[in-house]
Amino acid sequence: MKTFTNPIISGFYPDPSVCRVEDKYYLVTSSFEYFPGIPIFESEDLVNWKQIGHVLDRPSQLNLDSTPCSKGIYAATIRYDKGLFYVVTTFVESKTGERRNFYVTAEDPAGAWSEPNWLVGAPGIDPSLFFDDDGKVYYTGNRVPPNGPLYHKHVEIWMQELDLERKELVGERVSLWDGALKQIHAQEGPHQFKRNGYYYLVIAEGGTGFTHSVTIARSPSLSGPYEVCKMNPILTHRHLGKKYPITNVGHGDFVETQHGDWWMVCLASRPYGGPYRNMGRESFLVPVIWEDDWPVVSPGIGRVELEMERPKLTEKKWSSLPACDSFDSPILDQTWISIRTPRDDFWSLKDRPGFLRLKAKQETITEQVNPSFIGRRQQHMSFDIRTKMTFYPQEQEEAGIVLLQNSDFHYRFVKTMNKGNSVIQLIKRENGIDTIVTELKINAGDIYLKVEADQQNYSFYVAIESENWSLVSENIDGRILSSDVAGGFTGMVMGMYCTSNGKKSETVADFDWFEYNPVSY
């Protein structure tokens, strides 16, 4: 038996949605306050995925100014019809602000994608599109029931026709279903598909935490009424306990292969060092069979496992990404992301060829702004990162490495000038309060920085000569980098940072390279 390893996309890539076009598969995930938005991947075997771009890669498409942490772009759905790709998603402005839904289109999934088509009168989050056999298109989302909620976070799934020529919702809005698990709450993430004469509606219930789940209903009519599957939830791990190696499974999307087999992508997390999910919610794959026109997910097992039998598709591996980015390309690799929409050219690969230059912006990573930060997602429980930096700070300016959960929970491992002394500082920010864990004098313009993560134990090193490391701090607690401590929906992002801490400055930090390595202890 040939197997594959879950997750299929590791690290902070949640809420996967998938579609097939002939013998290729395309997958998108949420991106929240990070820019570019909505990473998009391609695969030929559902197991090996290659990122081919971002759906929202222009400031004109995505205004994340002042967007709080863990808001922004929520669960997207990708679909294809008549030569055109569609991605529909929600922009969440703030904790209490408006949820605005829109869709974009592209002939090539690698881009460029269109400007947003904003949909007026589309409440709720996690929208989806369904293309029916008669050529009509339908939008599905969630909303508070018209007669009011019956319990906390009680919402329902609704549907309305979408006129693609007018780019607006038309006709009657229909209530479809308020879920299988009454009072479990948070009915969301609807996806529709048709099989063997039935219309299926699959949703997420129970919230995106430990009680997350996938449920399903069907009807011979798109508008219902919908028959609830008696096997619901068709997938969950909440009965397995919080110590199970895969938790908070949910938010599924179905896909049929060209050979007639069915699979589901879903989100889940891999906690470690206790119930801590530093990598956030990741994308997993699980098989599906059909019995009596109902799906059986992971038949004979009933759960998502780290190793499972692979799909009956010809394996297609992609070239692995290099561990070290030497910044020799004129284009920044699509692995890298920034926080919120960039409004100025705070980074450059051209000012000093072979280096990533970050300008010391006044904005800081402790604010809900666009700081001078370029980062990548954590994808392994244990890892080490290292970089070489050239930086000559003025008083209170800082540059270096940041391990970021959000603006109020992170570590900054930076070089700065403090009272006339050039120093290395390890700064722990917890609950919005900075604490200097360690300060060490250093008198060199070029320095090397390294962080080693042994699961939840982080150690920090500095060097003036390559690989001649000096320990700065050892076994620092990494649990503050988990959403279980910090709140929110994102995983840890790590990268390079430079700030002038509120004053105008011409100072820059040049990073010669950045290396990320998974580690097995």
Short mmCIF file of C-alpha atoms in Angstrom, two decimals:
data_model
loop_
_atom_site.label_atom_id
_atom_site.label_comp_id
_atom_site.label_asym_id
_atom_site.label_seq_id
_atom_site.Cartn_x
_atom_site.Cartn_y
_atom_site.Cartn_z
CA MET A 1 0.00 0.00 0.00
CA LYS A 2 1.37 3.38 -1.01
CA THR A 3 0.78 6.09 1.57
CA PHE A 4 1.10 9.82 1.97
CA THR A 5 1.77 12.03 4.95
CA ASN A 6 -0.68 14.56 6.35
CA PRO A 7 -0.89 17.51 6.39
CA ILE A 8 -0.69 17.98 2.63
CA ILE A 9 0.18 21.67 3.21
CA SER A 10 1.86 22.24 6.55
CA GLY A 11 1.80 25.41 8.58
CA PHE A 12 -0.70 28.24 8.73
CA TYR A 13 -2.77 27.37 5.63
CA PRO A 14 -6.34 26.96 6.96
CA ASP A 15 -9.81 26.58 5.46
CA PRO A 16 -8.77 24.73 2.29
CA SER A 17 -11.04 24.71 -0.74
CA VAL A 18 -10.32 22.60 -3.81
CA CYS A 19 -11.49 22.15 -7.38
CA ARG A 20 -10.42 19.95 -10.30
CA VAL A 21 -9.95 21.02 -13.91
CA GLU A 22 -9.35 17.93 -16.07
CA ASP A 23 -6.34 16.24 -14.43
CA LYS A 24 -5.14 19.16 -12.31
CA TYR A 25 -6.26 20.29 -8.87
CA TYR A 26 -6.25 23.78 -7.38
CA LEU A 27 -6.46 24.72 -3.71
CA VAL A 28 -6.81 28.02 -1.85
CA THR A 29 -6.61 28.89 1.85
CA SER A 30 -7.34 31.79 4.19
CA SER A 31 -4.77 34.56 4.71
CA PHE A 32 -6.34 36.94 7.31
CA GLU A 33 -4.30 40.16 7.78
CA TYR A 34 -1.35 39.04 5.66
CA PHE A 35 -0.45 40.29 2.18
CA PRO A 36 -0.52 39.02 -0.55
CA GLY A 37 -3.85 37.35 0.17
CA ILE A 38 -5.19 33.85 -0.55
CA PRO A 39 -2.28 31.60 -1.52
CA ILE A 40 -3.16 29.28 -4.40
CA PHE A 41 -1.64 25.84 -5.02
CA GLU A 42 -1.60 23.32 -7.87
CA SER A 43 -1.36 19.51 -7.75
CA GLU A 44 -1.75 16.51 -10.02
CA ASP A 45 -2.03 13.88 -7.29
CA LEU A 46 -3.80 15.71 -4.37
CA VAL A 47 -0.75 15.04 -2.19
CA ASN A 48 2.11 17.11 -3.62
CA TRP A 49 1.24 20.78 -3.92
CA LYS A 50 3.13 23.68 -5.45
CA GLN A 51 2.25 27.28 -4.75
CA ILE A 52 1.64 29.08 -8.04
CA GLY A 53 0.79 32.51 -6.68
CA HIS A 54 -1.67 34.55 -4.65
CA VAL A 55 -5.19 35.45 -5.68
CA LEU A 56 -5.03 38.92 -4.10
CA ASP A 57 -1.57 40.26 -4.91
CA ARG A 58 -2.25 43.93 -5.66
CA PRO A 59 -3.09 46.70 -3.16
CA SER A 60 -6.05 47.65 -5.39
CA GLN A 61 -7.57 44.22 -4.67
CA LEU A 62 -6.96 44.13 -0.93
CA ASN A 63 -7.07 47.06 1.49
CA LEU A 64 -5.98 45.71 4.87
CA ASP A 65 -5.26 49.10 6.43
CA SER A 66 -5.96 49.01 10.19
CA THR A 67 -7.31 45.45 9.96
CA PRO A 68 -6.93 43.79 13.39
CA CYS A 69 -4.96 40.61 13.82
CA SER A 70 -6.92 37.50 12.77
CA LYS A 71 -9.36 39.57 10.74
CA GLY A 72 -9.15 40.30 7.03
CA ILE A 73 -9.56 37.51 4.47
CA TYR A 74 -11.54 34.53 5.77
CA ALA A 75 -12.30 31.18 4.15
CA ALA A 76 -12.27 31.34 0.36
CA THR A 77 -13.85 28.91 -2.10
CA ILE A 78 -12.37 28.12 -5.53
CA ARG A 79 -14.52 26.91 -8.42
CA TYR A 80 -14.17 26.60 -12.20
CA ASP A 81 -16.74 26.94 -14.97
CA LYS A 82 -16.55 27.42 -18.72
CA GLY A 83 -12.92 28.42 -18.91
CA LEU A 84 -12.93 30.73 -15.90
CA PHE A 85 -11.75 30.29 -12.32
CA TYR A 86 -13.74 31.89 -9.50
CA VAL A 87 -12.64 32.61 -5.93
CA VAL A 88 -15.23 33.96 -3.52
CA THR A 89 -14.34 35.06 0.00
CA THR A 90 -15.12 37.28 2.97
CA PHE A 91 -13.31 40.41 4.09
CA VAL A 92 -13.82 40.88 7.84
CA GLU A 93 -13.12 44.50 8.69
CA SER A 94 -12.92 44.18 12.47
CA LYS A 95 -14.26 42.24 15.43
CA THR A 96 -17.60 44.03 15.29
CA GLY A 97 -17.39 45.61 11.84
CA GLU A 98 -18.92 44.65 8.55
CA ARG A 99 -18.35 41.33 6.84
CA ARG A 100 -18.14 42.07 3.11
CA ASN A 101 -18.17 39.32 0.51
CA PHE A 102 -16.73 39.45 -2.99
CA TYR A 103 -15.46 37.28 -5.81
CA VAL A 104 -12.63 37.52 -8.32
CA THR A 105 -12.01 35.66 -11.57
CA ALA A 106 -9.08 34.54 -13.71
CA GLU A 107 -8.50 32.52 -16.85
CA ASP A 108 -5.14 31.37 -15.45
CA PRO A 109 -5.16 30.34 -11.77
CA ALA A 110 -1.59 31.65 -11.44
CA GLY A 111 -3.01 35.10 -12.19
CA ALA A 112 -3.62 37.82 -12.79
CA TRP A 113 -6.95 37.78 -10.99
CA SER A 114 -9.60 40.45 -11.49
CA GLU A 115 -10.42 43.34 -9.24
CA PRO A 116 -13.01 42.41 -6.56
CA ASN A 117 -16.67 42.16 -7.46
CA TRP A 118 -18.34 43.24 -4.20
CA LEU A 119 -21.72 41.65 -3.52
CA VAL A 120 -24.30 43.94 -1.96
CA GLY A 121 -26.70 42.32 0.48
CA ALA A 122 -24.56 39.28 1.22
CA PRO A 123 -24.32 38.85 5.00
CA GLY A 124 -22.20 36.33 6.83
CA ILE A 125 -18.86 34.65 6.18
CA ASP A 126 -17.31 31.73 4.27
CA PRO A 127 -19.22 32.01 0.98
CA SER A 128 -19.30 29.46 -1.79
CA LEU A 129 -20.45 29.31 -5.42
CA PHE A 130 -22.36 26.48 -7.10
CA PHE A 131 -22.76 26.15 -10.87
CA ASP A 132 -25.89 24.15 -11.65
CA ASP A 133 -26.55 22.03 -14.74
CA ASP A 134 -28.98 24.61 -16.18
CA GLY A 135 -26.26 27.28 -16.31
CA LYS A 136 -27.45 29.19 -13.26
CA VAL A 137 -25.01 30.14 -10.52
CA TYR A 138 -25.81 30.29 -6.81
CA TYR A 139 -24.14 31.99 -3.89
CA THR A 140 -24.25 30.29 -0.50
CA GLY A 141 -23.28 31.82 2.84
CA ASN A 142 -24.35 31.94 6.47
CA ARG A 143 -26.41 34.48 8.42
CA VAL A 144 -28.36 34.98 11.61
CA PRO A 145 -31.76 33.28 11.10
CA PRO A 146 -34.45 35.78 10.00
CA ASN A 147 -36.49 35.03 13.14
CA GLY A 148 -33.49 35.43 15.39
CA PRO A 149 -31.02 32.96 16.94
CA LEU A 150 -32.32 30.25 19.26
CA TYR A 151 -29.00 29.83 21.07
CA HIS A 152 -25.50 31.31 21.21
CA LYS A 153 -23.89 31.62 17.76
CA HIS A 154 -26.90 30.04 16.06
CA VAL A 155 -26.69 30.81 12.35
CA GLU A 156 -28.18 29.29 9.22
CA ILE A 157 -27.05 28.61 5.68
CA TRP A 158 -28.77 30.65 2.96
CA MET A 159 -28.64 30.74 -0.84
CA GLN A 160 -29.37 33.22 -3.62
CA GLU A 161 -28.85 33.26 -7.36
CA LEU A 162 -25.82 35.18 -8.64
CA ASP A 163 -26.13 37.00 -11.96
CA LEU A 164 -22.62 36.91 -13.37
CA GLU A 165 -23.36 39.45 -16.10
CA ARG A 166 -24.71 42.01 -13.63
CA LYS A 167 -22.31 40.78 -10.92
CA GLU A 168 -25.03 40.92 -8.27
CA LEU A 169 -27.34 38.69 -6.30
CA VAL A 170 -30.83 38.38 -7.76
CA GLY A 171 -34.11 36.69 -6.93
CA GLU A 172 -35.33 35.17 -3.71
CA ARG A 173 -33.02 34.50 -0.80
CA VAL A 174 -33.67 30.95 0.47
CA SER A 175 -32.98 29.52 3.91
CA LEU A 176 -31.41 26.08 3.42
CA TRP A 177 -30.30 24.57 6.73
CA ASP A 178 -29.26 25.48 10.25
CA GLY A 179 -27.12 22.43 10.85
CA ALA A 180 -27.33 18.90 12.18
CA LEU A 181 -26.00 19.49 15.66
CA LYS A 182 -28.45 21.78 17.40
CA GLN A 183 -26.88 24.17 19.90
CA ILE A 184 -23.36 23.12 18.86
CA HIS A 185 -23.21 26.59 17.18
CA ALA A 186 -21.35 28.33 14.35
CA GLN A 187 -22.83 26.80 11.21
CA GLU A 188 -20.45 28.04 8.49
CA GLY A 189 -18.22 27.11 5.56
CA PRO A 190 -21.00 25.85 3.24
CA HIS A 191 -20.12 24.02 0.02
CA GLN A 192 -22.60 22.56 -2.47
CA PHE A 193 -22.14 19.87 -5.08
CA LYS A 194 -24.32 17.49 -7.07
CA ARG A 195 -24.01 13.72 -7.30
CA ASN A 196 -26.32 10.96 -8.51
CA GLY A 197 -29.41 13.18 -8.58
CA TYR A 198 -28.88 14.72 -5.15
CA TYR A 199 -27.73 18.19 -4.18
CA TYR A 200 -25.39 18.01 -1.21
CA LEU A 201 -24.71 20.75 1.31
CA VAL A 202 -21.63 20.24 3.46
CA ILE A 203 -20.88 22.69 6.27
CA ALA A 204 -18.68 23.21 9.31
CA GLU A 205 -20.19 23.23 12.79
CA GLY A 206 -18.96 23.65 16.33
CA GLY A 207 -16.55 26.54 15.82
CA THR A 208 -13.03 26.24 14.51
CA GLY A 209 -11.56 25.02 17.82
CA PHE A 210 -11.60 21.65 19.56
CA THR A 211 -15.31 20.99 18.81
CA HIS A 212 -14.97 21.61 15.06
CA SER A 213 -16.73 19.16 12.72
CA VAL A 214 -18.07 18.48 9.23
CA THR A 215 -21.78 17.77 8.68
CA ILE A 216 -23.83 17.16 5.56
CA ALA A 217 -27.40 17.16 4.20
CA ARG A 218 -28.92 16.37 0.81
CA SER A 219 -31.97 17.13 -1.30
CA PRO A 220 -33.31 16.26 -4.77
CA SER A 221 -33.94 20.01 -5.10
CA LEU A 222 -31.26 22.68 -4.79
CA SER A 223 -33.52 24.87 -2.66
CA GLY A 224 -34.48 22.00 -0.35
CA PRO A 225 -35.88 20.81 1.94
CA TYR A 226 -32.66 19.09 2.98
CA GLU A 227 -32.49 15.67 4.54
CA VAL A 228 -29.95 15.48 7.35
CA CYS A 229 -27.46 12.62 7.27
CA LYS A 230 -28.03 10.36 10.26
CA MET A 231 -24.26 9.71 10.47
CA ASN A 232 -23.50 13.34 11.27
CA PRO A 233 -20.98 14.57 12.01
CA ILE A 234 -19.35 12.77 9.12
CA LEU A 235 -15.95 13.93 10.40
CA THR A 236 -14.74 15.26 13.74
CA HIS A 237 -12.00 14.56 16.27
CA ARG A 238 -13.62 16.14 19.31
CA HIS A 239 -14.45 12.70 20.75
CA LEU A 240 -10.76 11.70 20.64
CA GLY A 241 -9.61 14.09 23.34
CA LYS A 242 -7.31 17.10 23.34
CA LYS A 243 -4.18 14.94 23.50
CA TYR A 244 -4.84 13.30 20.14
CA PRO A 245 -2.08 14.27 17.65
CA ILE A 246 -4.59 15.83 15.23
CA THR A 247 -7.29 18.14 16.64
CA ASN A 248 -10.03 20.61 15.61
CA VAL A 249 -10.78 18.81 12.35
CA GLY A 250 -13.39 20.48 10.17
CA HIS A 251 -14.25 22.82 7.30
CA GLY A 252 -14.32 20.20 4.53
CA ASP A 253 -14.53 20.55 0.75
CA PHE A 254 -15.15 17.59 -1.57
CA VAL A 255 -13.51 16.81 -4.90
CA GLU A 256 -14.01 13.94 -7.37
CA THR A 257 -10.98 12.67 -9.26
CA GLN A 258 -10.97 12.03 -13.00
CA HIS A 259 -11.25 8.33 -12.13
CA GLY A 260 -14.42 8.73 -10.06
CA ASP A 261 -12.85 8.54 -6.60
CA TRP A 262 -13.80 11.09 -3.95
CA TRP A 263 -11.64 12.96 -1.45
CA MET A 264 -12.07 15.69 1.10
CA VAL A 265 -9.68 18.45 2.07
CA CYS A 266 -10.16 19.88 5.54
CA LEU A 267 -8.39 21.87 8.20
CA ALA A 268 -6.88 20.51 11.39
CA SER A 269 -4.06 21.26 13.82
CA ARG A 270 -1.14 19.34 15.27
CA PRO A 271 -0.70 20.44 18.91
CA TYR A 272 2.62 19.84 20.63
CA GLY A 273 4.14 20.55 24.03
CA GLY A 274 0.61 20.32 25.42
CA PRO A 275 -2.55 21.66 23.77
CA TYR A 276 -0.62 24.35 21.89
CA ARG A 277 -1.00 24.87 18.17
CA ASN A 278 1.86 27.16 17.15
CA MET A 279 1.54 26.21 13.49
CA GLY A 280 -2.13 27.15 13.50
CA ARG A 281 -4.60 25.30 11.32
CA GLU A 282 -3.22 23.30 8.41
CA SER A 283 -4.59 21.58 5.30
CA PHE A 284 -5.25 17.82 5.41
CA LEU A 285 -6.56 15.20 2.97
CA VAL A 286 -8.88 12.27 3.71
CA PRO A 287 -10.57 9.63 1.49
CA VAL A 288 -14.33 9.37 0.91
CA ILE A 289 -16.54 6.52 -0.31
CA TRP A 290 -20.30 6.48 -0.88
CA GLU A 291 -22.87 4.21 0.73
CA ASP A 292 -26.60 4.65 0.09
CA ASP A 293 -25.75 8.00 -1.51
CA TRP A 294 -24.15 9.29 1.68
CA PRO A 295 -20.43 9.96 2.07
CA VAL A 296 -18.34 7.87 4.43
CA VAL A 297 -15.23 9.81 5.33
CA SER A 298 -12.08 7.80 6.04
CA PRO A 299 -13.96 4.46 5.77
CA GLY A 300 -13.12 1.90 8.42
CA ILE A 301 -11.18 4.49 10.43
CA GLY A 302 -13.44 7.52 10.75
CA ARG A 303 -10.65 10.00 11.42
CA VAL A 304 -7.81 11.88 9.77
CA GLU A 305 -4.44 10.22 10.26
CA LEU A 306 -0.88 11.38 9.79
CA GLU A 307 -0.26 8.53 7.32
CA MET A 308 -3.00 7.37 4.96
CA GLU A 309 -3.37 5.43 1.72
CA ARG A 310 -2.62 7.76 -1.15
CA PRO A 311 -5.02 8.54 -4.01
CA LYS A 312 -5.00 6.38 -7.13
CA LEU A 313 -3.40 9.14 -9.13
CA THR A 314 -0.02 9.26 -10.83
CA GLU A 315 2.40 10.76 -8.36
CA LYS A 316 3.76 14.16 -9.38
CA LYS A 317 6.43 15.62 -7.13
CA TRP A 318 7.60 19.19 -7.40
CA SER A 319 11.11 20.46 -6.87
CA SER A 320 11.61 21.21 -3.20
CA LEU A 321 12.16 24.79 -2.14
CA PRO A 322 15.71 25.67 -1.08
CA ALA A 323 16.27 25.93 2.66
CA CYS A 324 18.13 29.20 2.15
CA ASP A 325 16.87 32.24 0.26
CA SER A 326 19.94 34.18 -0.84
CA PHE A 327 17.85 37.04 -2.26
CA ASP A 328 19.61 36.80 -5.62
CA SER A 329 16.36 36.84 -7.59
CA PRO A 330 14.88 40.19 -8.70
CA ILE A 331 11.50 38.93 -7.45
CA LEU A 332 10.67 38.08 -3.84
CA ASP A 333 9.72 34.43 -3.50
CA GLN A 334 6.00 33.85 -2.95
CA THR A 335 6.74 32.13 0.36
CA TRP A 336 7.27 35.59 1.86
CA ILE A 337 4.41 37.72 3.17
CA SER A 338 3.99 41.07 4.88
CA ILE A 339 1.53 42.31 7.49
CA ARG A 340 -1.36 44.23 5.95
CA THR A 341 -1.28 46.03 2.63
CA PRO A 342 2.06 47.73 1.87
CA ARG A 343 1.60 51.44 1.23
CA ASP A 344 5.22 52.26 0.45
CA ASP A 345 8.33 50.52 -0.85
CA PHE A 346 9.73 49.47 2.51
CA TRP A 347 11.75 46.58 1.05
CA SER A 348 14.00 46.19 -1.97
CA LEU A 349 15.98 43.49 -3.75
CA LYS A 350 17.54 46.05 -6.10
CA ASP A 351 19.03 48.71 -3.82
CA ARG A 352 21.79 46.29 -2.84
CA PRO A 353 21.75 43.33 -5.23
CA GLY A 354 21.99 39.99 -3.46
CA PHE A 355 20.42 41.38 -0.29
CA LEU A 356 16.92 42.02 1.00
CA ARG A 357 16.93 45.60 2.21
CA LEU A 358 14.38 46.69 4.81
CA LYS A 359 13.87 50.36 5.47
CA ALA A 360 13.42 51.50 9.05
CA LYS A 361 9.77 52.55 9.03
CA GLN A 362 8.27 54.54 11.89
CA GLU A 363 5.60 51.87 12.28
CA THR A 364 6.25 48.99 14.66
CA ILE A 365 5.14 45.38 14.76
CA THR A 366 3.31 46.09 18.03
CA GLU A 367 0.73 48.20 16.17
CA GLN A 368 -2.06 47.31 13.76
CA VAL A 369 -0.19 48.81 10.81
CA ASN A 370 2.08 47.74 7.95
CA PRO A 371 5.51 47.49 9.60
CA SER A 372 8.78 46.84 7.80
CA PHE A 373 8.50 43.05 8.13
CA ILE A 374 8.90 40.20 5.65
CA GLY A 375 8.04 36.76 7.03
CA ARG A 376 7.19 33.15 6.30
CA ARG A 377 5.03 30.55 8.02
CA GLN A 378 6.28 28.05 10.60
CA GLN A 379 5.80 24.58 9.09
CA HIS A 380 7.52 22.20 11.54
CA MET A 381 7.35 21.62 15.28
CA SER A 382 11.13 21.90 15.58
CA PHE A 383 13.24 24.06 13.31
CA ASP A 384 16.11 26.48 13.17
CA ILE A 385 16.29 29.78 11.34
CA ARG A 386 19.31 31.93 10.74
CA THR A 387 20.24 35.07 8.86
CA LYS A 388 23.14 37.42 8.22
CA MET A 389 22.33 41.10 8.75
CA THR A 390 24.14 44.39 8.20
CA PHE A 391 22.66 47.11 10.39
CA TYR A 392 23.98 50.31 11.96
CA PRO A 393 21.19 51.58 14.21
CA GLN A 394 20.63 55.00 15.64
CA GLU A 395 19.28 55.27 19.18
CA GLN A 396 16.22 53.02 19.72
CA GLU A 397 16.13 51.77 16.13
CA GLU A 398 16.00 47.99 15.88
CA ALA A 399 16.28 45.24 13.28
CA GLY A 400 16.54 41.48 13.34
CA ILE A 401 14.31 38.41 13.58
CA VAL A 402 10.72 38.35 14.83
CA LEU A 403 8.76 35.25 15.85
CA LEU A 404 5.23 36.54 15.46
CA GLN A 405 1.89 35.28 16.68
CA ASN A 406 0.32 38.74 16.65
CA SER A 407 1.07 42.32 17.61
CA ASP A 408 0.66 41.55 21.33
CA PHE A 409 2.36 38.13 21.47
CA HIS A 410 5.76 37.65 19.88
CA TYR A 411 9.54 37.57 20.32
CA ARG A 412 11.85 40.19 18.80
CA PHE A 413 15.50 39.17 18.51
CA VAL A 414 17.06 42.43 17.40
CA LYS A 415 20.10 44.62 17.25
CA THR A 416 19.53 48.13 18.61
CA MET A 417 21.27 51.15 20.12
CA ASN A 418 20.57 51.61 23.82
CA LYS A 419 22.13 54.56 25.68
CA GLY A 420 24.98 54.80 23.20
CA ASN A 421 25.73 51.08 23.21
CA SER A 422 25.17 48.71 20.30
CA VAL A 423 23.36 45.73 21.79
CA ILE A 424 21.47 42.55 20.97
CA GLN A 425 18.13 42.29 22.74
CA LEU A 426 15.71 39.42 23.07
CA ILE A 427 12.35 41.06 23.73
CA LYS A 428 9.34 39.04 24.83
CA ARG A 429 5.98 40.67 24.15
CA GLU A 430 3.12 39.07 26.06
CA ASN A 431 -0.35 40.57 26.51
CA GLY A 432 0.91 43.74 24.85
CA ILE A 433 3.77 44.27 27.32
CA ASP A 434 7.44 44.21 26.31
CA THR A 435 10.02 42.56 28.56
CA ILE A 436 13.72 42.52 27.73
CA VAL A 437 14.72 38.91 28.42
CA THR A 438 18.40 39.39 27.59
CA GLU A 439 20.64 42.26 26.48
CA LEU A 440 24.16 41.70 25.18
CA LYS A 441 26.65 44.33 23.93
CA ILE A 442 27.92 43.78 20.41
CA ASN A 443 30.27 45.93 18.34
CA ALA A 444 29.90 44.76 14.76
CA GLY A 445 27.95 45.96 11.75
CA ASP A 446 27.61 42.50 10.23
CA ILE A 447 26.10 39.92 12.55
CA TYR A 448 24.54 36.46 12.33
CA LEU A 449 21.34 35.61 14.18
CA LYS A 450 19.97 32.13 14.84
CA VAL A 451 16.91 30.70 16.57
CA GLU A 452 16.62 27.01 17.39
CA ALA A 453 13.19 25.66 18.30
CA ASP A 454 13.03 22.29 20.04
CA GLN A 455 9.23 22.12 20.04
CA GLN A 456 8.23 24.71 22.68
CA ASN A 457 11.78 25.47 23.81
CA TYR A 458 13.46 28.29 21.90
CA SER A 459 17.15 29.18 22.05
CA PHE A 460 18.69 32.32 20.58
CA TYR A 461 22.25 32.76 19.29
CA VAL A 462 24.39 35.53 17.81
CA ALA A 463 27.71 35.42 15.94
CA ILE A 464 30.19 37.88 14.48
CA GLU A 465 31.91 35.16 12.46
CA SER A 466 29.98 32.53 10.52
CA GLU A 467 28.95 29.54 12.67
CA ASN A 468 30.88 30.82 15.70
CA TRP A 469 27.72 31.09 17.78
CA SER A 470 27.31 32.62 21.24
CA LEU A 471 24.24 31.68 23.26
CA VAL A 472 22.03 34.65 24.13
CA SER A 473 19.08 32.90 25.77
CA GLU A 474 18.20 29.22 26.18
CA ASN A 475 14.94 27.29 26.54
CA ILE A 476 12.64 30.28 26.20
CA ASP A 477 8.93 29.37 26.36
CA GLY A 478 7.37 29.18 22.89
CA ARG A 479 3.79 28.66 24.03
CA ILE A 480 2.99 32.37 23.76
CA LEU A 481 3.31 31.86 19.99
CA SER A 482 0.21 29.66 20.00
CA SER A 483 -3.30 30.97 19.40
CA ASP A 484 -4.28 28.91 22.45
CA VAL A 485 -2.47 31.56 24.51
CA ALA A 486 -2.62 34.59 22.23
CA GLY A 487 -6.11 34.10 20.79
CA GLY A 488 -7.04 34.48 17.15
CA PHE A 489 -6.93 32.13 14.18
CA THR A 490 -3.43 32.36 12.74
CA GLY A 491 -0.25 30.34 13.07
CA MET A 492 3.22 31.58 13.84
CA VAL A 493 5.03 33.63 11.19
CA MET A 494 8.76 34.34 11.40
CA GLY A 495 10.92 36.74 9.52
CA MET A 496 12.98 39.92 9.21
CA TYR A 497 12.09 43.26 10.75
CA CYS A 498 13.34 46.84 10.88
CA THR A 499 11.88 49.89 12.64
CA SER A 500 12.82 53.40 13.74
CA ASN A 501 10.21 53.24 16.52
CA GLY A 502 8.19 56.31 15.62
CA LYS A 503 10.80 58.70 14.23
CA LYS A 504 11.78 59.56 10.69
CA SER A 505 14.87 57.70 9.59
CA GLU A 506 16.99 56.85 6.57
CA THR A 507 18.48 53.78 8.26
CA VAL A 508 18.25 50.40 6.50
CA ALA A 509 18.92 46.79 7.41
CA ASP A 510 20.40 44.51 4.76
CA PHE A 511 19.78 40.77 5.01
CA ASP A 512 22.23 38.69 2.97
CA TRP A 513 20.18 35.51 3.27
CA PHE A 514 17.55 33.80 5.41
CA GLU A 515 17.59 30.07 6.10
CA TYR A 516 14.82 27.83 7.47
CA ASN A 517 15.51 24.18 8.35
CA PRO A 518 13.24 21.55 9.91
CA VAL A 519 14.98 19.77 12.77
CA SER A 520 14.52 16.31 14.27
CA TYR A 521 15.63 15.96 17.88
#
